[in-house]
Coordinates of C-alpha atoms in Angstrom, one line a residue:
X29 CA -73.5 86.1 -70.7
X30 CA -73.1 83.0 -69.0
X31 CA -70.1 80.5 -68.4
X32 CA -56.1 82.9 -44.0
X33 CA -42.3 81.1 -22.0
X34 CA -40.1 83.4 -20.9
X35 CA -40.4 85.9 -18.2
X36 CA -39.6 88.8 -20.4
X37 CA -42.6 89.4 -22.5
X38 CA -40.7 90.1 -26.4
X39 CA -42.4 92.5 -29.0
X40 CA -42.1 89.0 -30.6
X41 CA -44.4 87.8 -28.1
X42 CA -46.9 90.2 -27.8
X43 CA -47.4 89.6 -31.7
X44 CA -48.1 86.1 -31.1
X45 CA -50.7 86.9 -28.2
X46 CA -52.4 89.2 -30.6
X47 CA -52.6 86.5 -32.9
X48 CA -54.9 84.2 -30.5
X49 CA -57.8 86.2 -30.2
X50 CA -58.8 90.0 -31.8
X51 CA -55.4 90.4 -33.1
X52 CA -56.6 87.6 -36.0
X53 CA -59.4 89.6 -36.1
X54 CA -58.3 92.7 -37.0
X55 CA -55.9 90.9 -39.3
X56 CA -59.2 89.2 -41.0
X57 CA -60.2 92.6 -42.0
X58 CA -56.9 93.9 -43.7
X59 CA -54.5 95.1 -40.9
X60 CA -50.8 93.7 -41.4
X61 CA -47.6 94.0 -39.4
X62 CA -44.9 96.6 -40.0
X63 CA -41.6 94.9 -41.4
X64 CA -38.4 96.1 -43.2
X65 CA -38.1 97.7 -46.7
X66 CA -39.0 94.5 -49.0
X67 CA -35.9 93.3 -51.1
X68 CA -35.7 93.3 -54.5
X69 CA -37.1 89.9 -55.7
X70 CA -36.6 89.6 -59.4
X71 CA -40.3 89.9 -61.4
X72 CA -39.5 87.2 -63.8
X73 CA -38.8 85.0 -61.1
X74 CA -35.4 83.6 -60.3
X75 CA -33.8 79.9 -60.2
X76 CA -32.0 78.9 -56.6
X77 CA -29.5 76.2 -55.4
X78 CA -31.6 73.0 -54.7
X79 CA -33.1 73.0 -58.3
X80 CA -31.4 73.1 -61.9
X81 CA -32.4 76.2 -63.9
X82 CA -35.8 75.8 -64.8
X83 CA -36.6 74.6 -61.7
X84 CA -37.3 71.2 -63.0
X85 CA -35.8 68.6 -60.5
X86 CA -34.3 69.1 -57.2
X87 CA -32.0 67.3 -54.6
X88 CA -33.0 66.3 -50.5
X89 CA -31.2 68.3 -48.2
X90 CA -29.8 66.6 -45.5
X91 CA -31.7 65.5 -42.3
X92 CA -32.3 68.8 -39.8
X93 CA -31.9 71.0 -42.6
X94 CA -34.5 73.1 -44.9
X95 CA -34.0 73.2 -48.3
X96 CA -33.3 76.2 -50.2
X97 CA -35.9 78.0 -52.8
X98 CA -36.3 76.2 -56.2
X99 CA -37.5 79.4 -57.4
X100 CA -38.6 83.0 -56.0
X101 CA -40.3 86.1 -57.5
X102 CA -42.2 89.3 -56.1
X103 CA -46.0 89.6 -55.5
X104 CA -47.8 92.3 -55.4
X105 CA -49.8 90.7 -52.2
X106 CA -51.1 93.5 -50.7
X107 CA -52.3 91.0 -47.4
X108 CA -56.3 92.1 -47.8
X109 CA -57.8 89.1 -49.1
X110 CA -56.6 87.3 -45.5
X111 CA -57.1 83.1 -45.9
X112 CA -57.6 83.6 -50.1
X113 CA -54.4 85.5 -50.7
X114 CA -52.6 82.3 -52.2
X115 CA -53.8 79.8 -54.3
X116 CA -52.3 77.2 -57.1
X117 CA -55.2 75.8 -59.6
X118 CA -53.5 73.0 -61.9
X119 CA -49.9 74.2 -62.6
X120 CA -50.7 77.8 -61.9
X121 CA -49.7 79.9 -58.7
X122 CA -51.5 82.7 -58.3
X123 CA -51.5 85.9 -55.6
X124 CA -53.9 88.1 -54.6
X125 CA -52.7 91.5 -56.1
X126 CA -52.7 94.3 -58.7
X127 CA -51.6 93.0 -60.7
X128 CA -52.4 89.4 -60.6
X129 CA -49.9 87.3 -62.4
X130 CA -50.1 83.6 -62.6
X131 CA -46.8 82.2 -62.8
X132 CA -45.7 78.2 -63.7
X133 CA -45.6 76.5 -60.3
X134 CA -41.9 74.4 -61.7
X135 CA -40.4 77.0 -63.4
X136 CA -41.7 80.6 -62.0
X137 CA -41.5 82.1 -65.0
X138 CA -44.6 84.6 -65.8
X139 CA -47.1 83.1 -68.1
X140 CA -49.7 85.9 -68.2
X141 CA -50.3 89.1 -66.1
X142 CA -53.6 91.1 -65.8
X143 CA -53.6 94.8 -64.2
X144 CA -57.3 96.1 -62.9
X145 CA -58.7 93.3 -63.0
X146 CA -60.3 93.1 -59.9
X147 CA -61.0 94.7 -56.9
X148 CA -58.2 95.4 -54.0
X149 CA -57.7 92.4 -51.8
X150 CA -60.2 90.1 -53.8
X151 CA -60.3 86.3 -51.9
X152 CA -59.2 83.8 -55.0
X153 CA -62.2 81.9 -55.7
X154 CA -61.9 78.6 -57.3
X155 CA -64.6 76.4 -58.3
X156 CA -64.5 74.1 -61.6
X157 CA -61.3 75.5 -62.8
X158 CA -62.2 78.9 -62.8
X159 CA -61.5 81.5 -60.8
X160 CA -63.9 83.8 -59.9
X161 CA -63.6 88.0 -58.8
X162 CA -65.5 90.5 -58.3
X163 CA -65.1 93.2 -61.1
X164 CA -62.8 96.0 -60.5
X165 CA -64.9 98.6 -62.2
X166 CA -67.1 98.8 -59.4
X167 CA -70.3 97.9 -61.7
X168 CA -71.7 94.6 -59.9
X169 CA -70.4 91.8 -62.0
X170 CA -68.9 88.9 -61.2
X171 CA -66.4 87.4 -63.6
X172 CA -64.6 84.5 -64.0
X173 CA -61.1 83.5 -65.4
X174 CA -59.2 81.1 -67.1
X175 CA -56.2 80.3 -64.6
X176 CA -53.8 78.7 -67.1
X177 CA -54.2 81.5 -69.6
X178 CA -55.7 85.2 -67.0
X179 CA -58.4 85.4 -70.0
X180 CA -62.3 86.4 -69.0
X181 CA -64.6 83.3 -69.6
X182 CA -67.5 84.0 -67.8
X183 CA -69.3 87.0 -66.2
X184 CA -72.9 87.9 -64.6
X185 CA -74.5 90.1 -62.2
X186 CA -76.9 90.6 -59.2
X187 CA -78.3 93.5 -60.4
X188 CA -78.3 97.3 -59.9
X189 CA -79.8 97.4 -56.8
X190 CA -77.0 95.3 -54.8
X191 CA -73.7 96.6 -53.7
X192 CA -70.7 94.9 -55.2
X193 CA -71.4 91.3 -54.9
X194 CA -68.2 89.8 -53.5
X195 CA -67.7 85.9 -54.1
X196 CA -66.8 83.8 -51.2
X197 CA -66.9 80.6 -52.3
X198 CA -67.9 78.1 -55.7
X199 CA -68.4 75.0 -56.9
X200 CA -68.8 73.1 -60.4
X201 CA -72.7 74.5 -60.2
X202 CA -72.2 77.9 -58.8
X203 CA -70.6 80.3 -57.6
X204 CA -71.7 82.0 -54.2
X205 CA -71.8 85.8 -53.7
X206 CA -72.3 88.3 -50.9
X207 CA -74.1 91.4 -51.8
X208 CA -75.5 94.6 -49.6
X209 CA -78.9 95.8 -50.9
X210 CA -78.6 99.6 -51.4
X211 CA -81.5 101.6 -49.4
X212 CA -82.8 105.0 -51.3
X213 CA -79.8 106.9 -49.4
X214 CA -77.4 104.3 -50.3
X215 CA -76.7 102.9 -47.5
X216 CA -76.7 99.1 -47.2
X217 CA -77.9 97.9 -43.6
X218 CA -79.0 94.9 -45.0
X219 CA -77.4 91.7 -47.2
X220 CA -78.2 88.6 -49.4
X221 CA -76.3 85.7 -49.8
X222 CA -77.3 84.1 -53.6
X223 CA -76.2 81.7 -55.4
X224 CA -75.4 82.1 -59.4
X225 CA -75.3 79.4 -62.3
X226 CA -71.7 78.9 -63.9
X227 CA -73.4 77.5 -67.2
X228 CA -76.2 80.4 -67.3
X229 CA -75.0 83.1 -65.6
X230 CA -78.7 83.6 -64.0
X231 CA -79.6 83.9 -60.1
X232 CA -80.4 80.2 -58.9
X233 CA -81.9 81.9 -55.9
X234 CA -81.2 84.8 -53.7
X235 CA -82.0 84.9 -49.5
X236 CA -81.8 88.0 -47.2
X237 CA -79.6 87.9 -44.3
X238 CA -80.9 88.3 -40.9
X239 CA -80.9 91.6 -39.7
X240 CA -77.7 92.7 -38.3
X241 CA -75.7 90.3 -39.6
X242 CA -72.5 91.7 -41.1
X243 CA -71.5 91.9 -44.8
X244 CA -67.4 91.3 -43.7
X245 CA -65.2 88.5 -41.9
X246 CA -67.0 85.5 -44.0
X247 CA -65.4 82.3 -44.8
X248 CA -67.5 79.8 -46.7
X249 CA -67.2 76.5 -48.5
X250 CA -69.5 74.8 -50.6
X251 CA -69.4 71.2 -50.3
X252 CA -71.6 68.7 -52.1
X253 CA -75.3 69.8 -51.2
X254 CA -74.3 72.4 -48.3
X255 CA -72.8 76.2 -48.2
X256 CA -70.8 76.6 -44.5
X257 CA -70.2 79.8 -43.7
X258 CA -69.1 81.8 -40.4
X259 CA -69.5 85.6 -39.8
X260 CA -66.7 87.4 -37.9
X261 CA -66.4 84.0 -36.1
X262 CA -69.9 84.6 -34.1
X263 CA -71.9 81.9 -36.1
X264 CA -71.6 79.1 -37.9
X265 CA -74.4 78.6 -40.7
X266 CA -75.2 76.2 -43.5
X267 CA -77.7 76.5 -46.0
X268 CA -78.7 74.2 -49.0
X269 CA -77.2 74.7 -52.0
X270 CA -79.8 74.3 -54.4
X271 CA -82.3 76.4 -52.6
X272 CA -80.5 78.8 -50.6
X273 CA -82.5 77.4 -47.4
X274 CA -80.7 77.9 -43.9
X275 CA -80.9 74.7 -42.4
X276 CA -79.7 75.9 -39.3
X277 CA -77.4 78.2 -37.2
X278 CA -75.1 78.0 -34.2
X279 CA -73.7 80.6 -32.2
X280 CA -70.2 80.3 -31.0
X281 CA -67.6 82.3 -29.6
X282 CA -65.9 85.8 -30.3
X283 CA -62.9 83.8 -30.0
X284 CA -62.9 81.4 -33.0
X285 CA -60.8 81.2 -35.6
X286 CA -60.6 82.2 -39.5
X287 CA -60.6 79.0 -40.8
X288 CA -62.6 75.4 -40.2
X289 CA -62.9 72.1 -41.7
X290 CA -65.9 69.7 -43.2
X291 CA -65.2 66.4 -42.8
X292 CA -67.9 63.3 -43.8
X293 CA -70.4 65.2 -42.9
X294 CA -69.0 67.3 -40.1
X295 CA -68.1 70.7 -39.6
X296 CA -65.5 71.5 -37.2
X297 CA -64.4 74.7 -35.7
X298 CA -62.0 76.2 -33.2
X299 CA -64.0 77.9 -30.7
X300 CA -61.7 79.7 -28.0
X301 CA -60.4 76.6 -25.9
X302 CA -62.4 74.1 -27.7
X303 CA -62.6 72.5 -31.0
X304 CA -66.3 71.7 -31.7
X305 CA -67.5 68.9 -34.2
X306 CA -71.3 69.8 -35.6
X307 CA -73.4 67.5 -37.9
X308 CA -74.1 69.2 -41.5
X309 CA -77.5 67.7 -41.6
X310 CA -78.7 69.2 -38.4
X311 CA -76.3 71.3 -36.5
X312 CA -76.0 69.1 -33.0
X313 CA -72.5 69.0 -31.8
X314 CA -71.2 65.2 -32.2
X315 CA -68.0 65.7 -30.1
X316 CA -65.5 68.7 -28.7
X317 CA -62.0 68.6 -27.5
X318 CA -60.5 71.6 -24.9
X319 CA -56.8 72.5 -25.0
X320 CA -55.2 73.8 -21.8
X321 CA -56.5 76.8 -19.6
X322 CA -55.1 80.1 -21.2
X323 CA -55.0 78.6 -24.7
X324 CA -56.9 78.6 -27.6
X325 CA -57.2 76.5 -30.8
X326 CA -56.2 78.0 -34.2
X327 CA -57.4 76.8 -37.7
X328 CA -58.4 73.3 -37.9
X329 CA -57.4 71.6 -41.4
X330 CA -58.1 68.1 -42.2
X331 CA -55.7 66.8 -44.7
X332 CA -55.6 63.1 -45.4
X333 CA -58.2 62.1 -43.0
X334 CA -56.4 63.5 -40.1
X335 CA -57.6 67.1 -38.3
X336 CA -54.5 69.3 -37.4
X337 CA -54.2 72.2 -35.4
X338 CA -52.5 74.4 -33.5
X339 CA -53.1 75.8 -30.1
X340 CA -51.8 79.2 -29.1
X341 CA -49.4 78.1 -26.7
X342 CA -46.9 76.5 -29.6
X343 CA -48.9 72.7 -29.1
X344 CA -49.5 70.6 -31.7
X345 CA -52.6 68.2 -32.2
X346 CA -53.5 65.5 -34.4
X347 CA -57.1 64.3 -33.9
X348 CA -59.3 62.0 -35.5
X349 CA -62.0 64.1 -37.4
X350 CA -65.0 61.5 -37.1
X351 CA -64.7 61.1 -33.2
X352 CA -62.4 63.6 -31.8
X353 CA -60.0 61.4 -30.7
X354 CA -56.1 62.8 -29.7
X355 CA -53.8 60.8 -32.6
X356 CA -50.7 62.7 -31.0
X357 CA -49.8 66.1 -29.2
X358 CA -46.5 67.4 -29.3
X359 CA -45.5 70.1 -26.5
X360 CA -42.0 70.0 -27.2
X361 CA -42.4 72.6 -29.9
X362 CA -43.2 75.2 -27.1
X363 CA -39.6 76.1 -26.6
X364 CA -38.5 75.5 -30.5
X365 CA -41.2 76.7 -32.7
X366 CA -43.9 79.6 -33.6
X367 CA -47.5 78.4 -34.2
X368 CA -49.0 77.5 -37.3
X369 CA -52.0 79.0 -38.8
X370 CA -51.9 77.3 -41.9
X371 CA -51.5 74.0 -42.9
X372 CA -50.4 71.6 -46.3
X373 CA -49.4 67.4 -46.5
X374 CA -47.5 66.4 -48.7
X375 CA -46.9 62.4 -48.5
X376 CA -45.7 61.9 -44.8
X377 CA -45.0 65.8 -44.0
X378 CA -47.1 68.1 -42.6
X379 CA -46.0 72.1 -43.5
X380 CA -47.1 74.5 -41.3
X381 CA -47.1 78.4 -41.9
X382 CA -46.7 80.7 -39.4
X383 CA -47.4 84.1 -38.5
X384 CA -46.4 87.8 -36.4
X385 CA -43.1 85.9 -35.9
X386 CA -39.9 87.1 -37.5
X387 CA -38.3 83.7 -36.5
X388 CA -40.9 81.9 -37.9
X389 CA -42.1 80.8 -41.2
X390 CA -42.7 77.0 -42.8
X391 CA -42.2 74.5 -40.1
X392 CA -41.9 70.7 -41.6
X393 CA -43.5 68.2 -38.9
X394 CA -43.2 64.3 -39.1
X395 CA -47.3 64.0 -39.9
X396 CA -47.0 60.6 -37.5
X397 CA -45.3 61.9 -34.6
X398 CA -45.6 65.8 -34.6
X399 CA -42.0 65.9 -34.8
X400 CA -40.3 69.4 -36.0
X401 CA -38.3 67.9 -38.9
X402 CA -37.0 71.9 -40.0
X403 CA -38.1 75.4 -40.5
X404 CA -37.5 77.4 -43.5
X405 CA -37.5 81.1 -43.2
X406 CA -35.8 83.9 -45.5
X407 CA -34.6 85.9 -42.7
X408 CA -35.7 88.9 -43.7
X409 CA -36.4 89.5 -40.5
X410 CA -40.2 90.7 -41.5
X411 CA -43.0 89.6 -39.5
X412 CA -46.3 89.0 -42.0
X413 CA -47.8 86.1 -42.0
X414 CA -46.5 83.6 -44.1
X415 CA -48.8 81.1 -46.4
X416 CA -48.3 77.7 -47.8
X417 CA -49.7 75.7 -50.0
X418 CA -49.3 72.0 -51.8
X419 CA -48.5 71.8 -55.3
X420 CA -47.5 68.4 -55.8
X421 CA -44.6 67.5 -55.0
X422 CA -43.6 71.2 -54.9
X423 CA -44.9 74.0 -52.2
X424 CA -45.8 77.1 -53.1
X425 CA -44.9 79.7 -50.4
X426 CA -45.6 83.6 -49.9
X427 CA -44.2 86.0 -47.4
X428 CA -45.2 89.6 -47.3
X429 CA -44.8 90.4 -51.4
X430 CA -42.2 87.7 -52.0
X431 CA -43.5 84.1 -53.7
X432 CA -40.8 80.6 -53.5
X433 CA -41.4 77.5 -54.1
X434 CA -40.0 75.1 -51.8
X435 CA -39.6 71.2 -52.5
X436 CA -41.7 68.8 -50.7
X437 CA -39.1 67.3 -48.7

């Protein structure tokens, strides 16, 4: 039916070296960092000094200082579904897990819970309010949930001669799968990429892949008329979105990052020293920007018409996303701070989430100035990646297989 100096080089350090080139790589395909024995978080989730009981309102800490968790709760994050792992949809936080709970974003509190429902490390897929997974019995479908209530509302399928179609990405028209096409001796050398209607559940169309092109390491986002998508960071494609048509292709370097951003009509990657800037329409680069020799750029993210990113030597950009222009860089975070990987803005702040860093975790920046206004970190002394996210006024965070909400302060 239808409908992610010193002298002395620290195991710290070598994390964070490992972090600017293979090392997200490998993490990309499901590899995480060893840390402690995880605490007991309570399930229900768990009220904390900074908010009244239900987590309702909450009080500014003082300057220099991060505020304490309104709320915290376990996760059964398992770290597989890399960049997708974390995700809020209206009031609803949800993690990438068996099972996968969705929990009240002010409160904490459980509102529904579903075991088996999907496949181990499935990417949360959003597009018109539904979430979208690929089915955990292994039989091809793709279904969709309600993520106020966990409750099916939609499935379809490729067909039986495709290998677990995997979505990785959707929109209010469809939602946009990755399939291998299983050979006589079942073996899948080749892929599609296809495209299937949320009203109707039917194929709107269906394109092989070039041969050799992998089936893992995608990231993709549908926006307006175009489907962006890199493979293991060695291309950058778009096609149409009502066709399925590559418009074109560019190769870029082994080096890139997980995550890049589309911005009026751009699409803008970190390519080893360089952030790159290609048109949508046509693929020609309209700008680039190098960091310093021996660096490279992390995600970009363009929140509030402003592109951020982080360099692997603990610098800080703002850039405008149009020309390329440097707004700001802050180096005096070298000596102070972990990079970020991930990025969320709420009102005049900038959160960053770190990773491979035990003394890292969410860094609040001054979006104007790239000042570090505080870090907030559990000291747990564990050192997976953290993730952040905005939730109005509220920040959903995740570390290893705990969940808090922090204010937006």
């Amino acid at each position: 039916m239808g409908g992610r100096d010193g002298h002395v080089v620290s195991r710290r350090q070598i994390f964070r070296l490992a972090g600017t080139g293979l090392g997200l790589t490998v993490f990309g395909a499901g590899v995480v960092g060893c840390g402690p024995e995880e605490e007991a978080v309570a399930p229900g989730g768990s009220a904390k000094p900074g908010g009244e009981k239900n987590g309702d309102t909450f009080t500014t800490p003082p300057p220099g200082t991060a505020p304490e968790p309104l709320w915290k709760a376990a996760a059964a994050n398992t770290s597989l579904a890399g960049l997708d792992a974390l995700a809020v949809i209206g009031d609803v936080v949800l993690v990438s897990g068996d099972p996968l709970v969705g929990r009240d974003m002010v409160s904490g509190k459980e509102t529904w819970s579903r075991k088996g429902v999907t496949t181990p490390g499935a990417k949360l897929i959003v597009g018109g309010g539904t979430l979208y997974l690929a089915s955990a019995e292994y039989d091809g479908d793709v279904v969709g949930l309600d993520p106020a209530t966990g409750k099916e509302t939609w499935r379809s399928r490729l067909g039986k001669k495709y290998e677990q179609p995997r979505p990785i990405a959707a929109d209010d028209r469809h939602v946009y799968v990755l399939a291998g096409i299983l050979e006589k001796d079942y073996t899948t050398p080749n892929n599609v990429i296809a495209a299937i209607d949320t009203t109707s559940g039917k194929i709107a169309w269906r394109e092989q892949r070039d041969a050799g092109t992998e089936e893992y390491g995608i990231t993709a986002a549908a926006v307006g008329e175009r489907l962006v998508y890199t493979d293991y960071r060695e291309n950058v494609t778009v096609r149409d979105t009502a066709t399925g048509r590559q418009l074109w292709t560019k190769k870029i370097s082994r080096s890139n990052n997980r995550r890049f951003a589309v911005h009026e009509g751009l699409v803008i990657v970190a390519d080893g020293r360089w952030l790159r800037a290609f048109d949508l329409a046509d693929g020609k680069e309209r700008w680039s920007l190098r960091t310093e020799e021996f660096s490279s750029f992390n995600d970009p993210h363009v929140l509030g018409g402003v592109l951020y990113a982080a360099d692997s030597a603990r610098g800080m950009w703002a850039v405008d996303p149009g020309t390329g222009k440097q707004i700001w860089r802050n180096e005096d975070l070298r000596d102070s701070a972990t990079q970020a990987w991930q990025f969320a803005k709420v009102n005049g702040t900038l959160y960053g989430a770190t990773e491979f860093d035990e003394d890292g975790g969410v860094h609040a920046f001054d979006a104007a100035t790239g000042k570090l206004r505080w870090t907030y970190n559990d000291r747990t002394g564990d050192i997976q990646q953290w993730y952040v996210v905005a939730a109005g006024d509220r920040l959903a965070v995740m570390h290893g297989k705990r969940l808090y909400a922090l204010p937006a302060v």
